[in-house]
Amino acid sequence: MEIPIFTVDAFTSVPFKGNPAAVCLIENELQDELYQSIAAEMNLSDTAFITRRNSMDFSSGARFGLRWFSPQTEVPLCGHATLASAAVLFHIKNNVNPVVVFETMSGELYVRQHGESLIMDFPLNKPKPQDQHEVKDLLRAAVGDLPIQDVCYSETTKKLMVRLADTCDRGKLVSLKPKAEVLLRHETTGKIKSLIITLKGAKTGHDFYSRVFAPWVGVPEDPVTGSAHTVLAGYWSEKLGKKNMLAYQCSSRGGELKLEIRDGGRLNIIGRAQIILQGTLKI
């Protein structure tokens, strides 16, 4: 069996920045074990698998199946690998449709082109306040003695969001080095699959900053993650009183996202992608 595969840097206009995802074009569904083995072999934060629908090819079809796997497990929602998947369809397969639809574990996700950017229509997963005492050991393992302003939790995505106090600057966020094994030791319930640490942005430039750690799914740090911003967007929109925001994820690779809050609990996530590798998996 031969499977076309691509590596795509998402949420960046520069190669080797943003968040790399592997994208595979699948003619027919595979066994789950094989999906997971491929994702483990690629060893990126996520590998996406696009499958055809209604016997349409990847150039003319408008509707596709999409699944995402981390090196350890299938995940219910992934933003950067969705962006990467759409980039392969539009830029490599020259898909003729103005919008492609992905059928996923998180419902139908729509992606369209807008100039050099791609616009993803995602659910908005606004988090709810979380009692800090219940996760105090995890918080200390994540941010040490840095002051915390808010802690929130998204039950839908199983993401815990920690907002540092405004007295912290971007340098404090960048300097954090939580150890994966310590985070894992302090959260064993299965309730949390990802930890988001965020900070209000400067008066000029980005509205907020973030970093994301997900050792519970085999990803010590996720460089730039769209699914985290389905949580962050709802929180920061309310705090800042804005529906349109510019966000920056402060990993070593960096990445920029534009966010637009829409009616009906939906969110536009806008970003660019760079396809840097194209090849064939032989299985």
Tab-separated table of C-alpha atoms in Angstrom, residues 63-194:
chain	number	residue	atom	x	y	z
A	63	ARG	CA	-16.701	16.741	1.549
A	64	PHE	CA	-14.122	14.560	3.282
A	65	GLY	CA	-13.657	12.488	6.402
A	66	LEU	CA	-10.950	13.744	8.763
A	67	ARG	CA	-9.378	12.096	11.805
A	68	TRP	CA	-6.464	13.251	13.953
A	69	PHE	CA	-3.986	11.170	15.936
A	70	SER	CA	-1.267	12.265	18.338
A	71	PRO	CA	1.690	9.895	18.796
A	72	GLN	CA	-0.318	8.133	21.537
A	73	THR	CA	-4.036	8.464	20.847
A	74	GLU	CA	-6.830	9.737	18.614
A	75	VAL	CA	-7.888	13.281	19.499
A	76	PRO	CA	-11.405	14.733	19.089
A	77	LEU	CA	-10.388	18.142	17.707
A	78	CYS	CA	-7.210	19.570	16.181
A	79	GLY	CA	-6.925	22.994	14.614
A	80	HIS	CA	-3.440	23.055	13.128
A	81	ALA	CA	-3.824	19.654	11.450
A	82	THR	CA	-7.164	20.772	9.989
A	83	LEU	CA	-5.479	23.865	8.572
A	84	ALA	CA	-2.704	21.634	7.212
A	85	SER	CA	-5.251	19.276	5.644
A	86	ALA	CA	-7.045	22.109	3.870
A	87	ALA	CA	-3.699	23.467	2.642
A	88	VAL	CA	-2.916	20.115	1.011
A	89	LEU	CA	-6.326	19.992	-0.685
A	90	PHE	CA	-6.242	23.583	-1.918
A	91	HIS	CA	-2.546	24.033	-2.692
A	92	ILE	CA	-1.404	20.544	-3.746
A	93	LYS	CA	-4.575	18.895	-5.067
A	94	ASN	CA	-5.906	22.230	-6.429
A	95	ASN	CA	-9.367	21.504	-5.084
A	96	VAL	CA	-11.891	23.384	-7.194
A	97	ASN	CA	-14.416	24.109	-4.433
A	98	PRO	CA	-14.562	27.452	-2.595
A	99	VAL	CA	-15.210	25.591	0.668
A	100	VAL	CA	-14.287	22.091	1.814
A	101	VAL	CA	-16.153	20.318	4.598
A	102	PHE	CA	-14.522	17.882	6.998
A	103	GLU	CA	-16.661	15.322	8.835
A	104	THR	CA	-15.008	14.842	12.237
A	105	MET	CA	-15.567	13.715	15.823
A	106	SER	CA	-16.331	17.382	16.558
A	107	GLY	CA	-18.952	17.729	13.834
A	108	GLU	CA	-18.639	19.369	10.437
A	109	LEU	CA	-15.745	21.790	10.053
A	110	TYR	CA	-15.680	24.193	7.093
A	111	VAL	CA	-12.515	25.679	5.625
A	112	ARG	CA	-12.233	28.256	2.855
A	113	GLN	CA	-9.476	30.247	1.217
A	114	HIS	CA	-9.074	33.984	1.711
A	115	GLY	CA	-6.073	35.324	-0.148
A	116	GLU	CA	-3.010	33.555	1.221
A	117	SER	CA	-4.845	32.568	4.397
A	118	LEU	CA	-7.291	29.805	5.269
A	119	ILE	CA	-10.396	30.414	7.370
A	120	MET	CA	-11.636	27.562	9.553
A	121	ASP	CA	-15.171	27.489	10.958
A	122	PHE	CA	-14.825	25.857	14.394
A	123	PRO	CA	-16.979	25.428	17.502
A	124	LEU	CA	-16.441	27.904	20.324
A	125	ASN	CA	-15.678	26.060	23.567
A	126	LYS	CA	-15.940	28.759	26.195
A	127	PRO	CA	-14.454	27.543	29.497
A	128	LYS	CA	-16.000	27.792	32.946
A	129	PRO	CA	-14.298	28.891	36.193
A	130	GLN	CA	-12.355	26.147	37.943
A	131	ASP	CA	-11.645	25.910	41.666
A	132	GLN	CA	-7.890	26.483	41.896
A	133	HIS	CA	-7.620	24.420	45.077
A	134	GLU	CA	-8.714	21.281	43.212
A	135	VAL	CA	-5.725	21.540	40.865
A	136	LYS	CA	-3.254	23.394	43.102
A	137	ASP	CA	-0.451	20.849	42.733
A	138	LEU	CA	-0.773	20.854	38.945
A	139	LEU	CA	-0.760	24.658	38.885
A	140	ARG	CA	2.393	24.813	40.953
A	141	ALA	CA	4.059	22.255	38.682
A	142	ALA	CA	3.093	24.351	35.664
A	143	VAL	CA	3.787	27.954	36.702
A	144	GLY	CA	5.679	27.748	39.985
A	145	ASP	CA	5.201	30.853	42.111
A	146	LEU	CA	3.936	33.106	39.306
A	147	PRO	CA	0.698	34.886	40.273
A	148	ILE	CA	-2.480	33.484	38.715
A	149	GLN	CA	-5.500	35.606	37.836
A	150	ASP	CA	-7.972	32.984	36.545
A	151	VAL	CA	-8.279	29.241	36.127
A	152	CYS	CA	-10.959	27.855	33.815
A	153	TYR	CA	-11.859	24.459	32.394
A	154	SER	CA	-13.486	23.337	29.142
A	155	GLU	CA	-15.319	20.079	29.699
A	156	THR	CA	-15.863	19.577	25.964
A	157	THR	CA	-12.161	19.713	25.092
A	158	LYS	CA	-10.754	18.621	28.490
A	159	LYS	CA	-8.456	21.634	28.495
A	160	LEU	CA	-7.463	23.500	31.648
A	161	MET	CA	-6.739	27.198	31.043
A	162	VAL	CA	-4.524	29.183	33.419
A	163	ARG	CA	-4.342	32.969	33.054
A	164	LEU	CA	-1.288	34.564	34.590
A	165	ALA	CA	-1.761	37.870	36.391
A	166	ASP	CA	-1.284	41.058	34.360
A	167	THR	CA	1.789	41.851	36.446
A	168	CYS	CA	3.567	39.103	34.486
A	169	ASP	CA	5.093	39.946	31.129
A	170	ARG	CA	5.609	37.827	28.027
A	171	GLY	CA	9.097	36.921	29.172
A	172	LYS	CA	7.678	35.121	32.219
A	173	LEU	CA	5.453	33.007	29.979
A	174	VAL	CA	8.276	32.196	27.579
A	175	SER	CA	10.628	31.188	30.396
A	176	LEU	CA	8.300	28.530	31.834
A	177	LYS	CA	9.710	25.004	31.613
A	178	PRO	CA	7.174	22.615	33.119
A	179	LYS	CA	8.365	19.023	33.113
A	180	ALA	CA	6.050	16.567	31.365
A	181	GLU	CA	6.592	13.817	33.935
A	182	VAL	CA	5.707	16.186	36.788
A	183	LEU	CA	2.508	17.358	35.065
A	184	LEU	CA	1.541	13.733	34.493
A	185	ARG	CA	2.187	12.900	38.132
A	186	HIS	CA	-0.131	15.656	39.349
A	187	GLU	CA	-3.023	14.869	36.994
A	188	THR	CA	-4.044	11.234	36.748
A	189	THR	CA	-7.853	11.512	36.703
A	190	GLY	CA	-8.222	11.737	32.916
A	191	LYS	CA	-10.181	14.958	33.321
A	192	ILE	CA	-7.410	17.085	31.787
A	193	LYS	CA	-5.833	16.321	28.420
A	194	SER	CA	-4.191	19.679	27.777
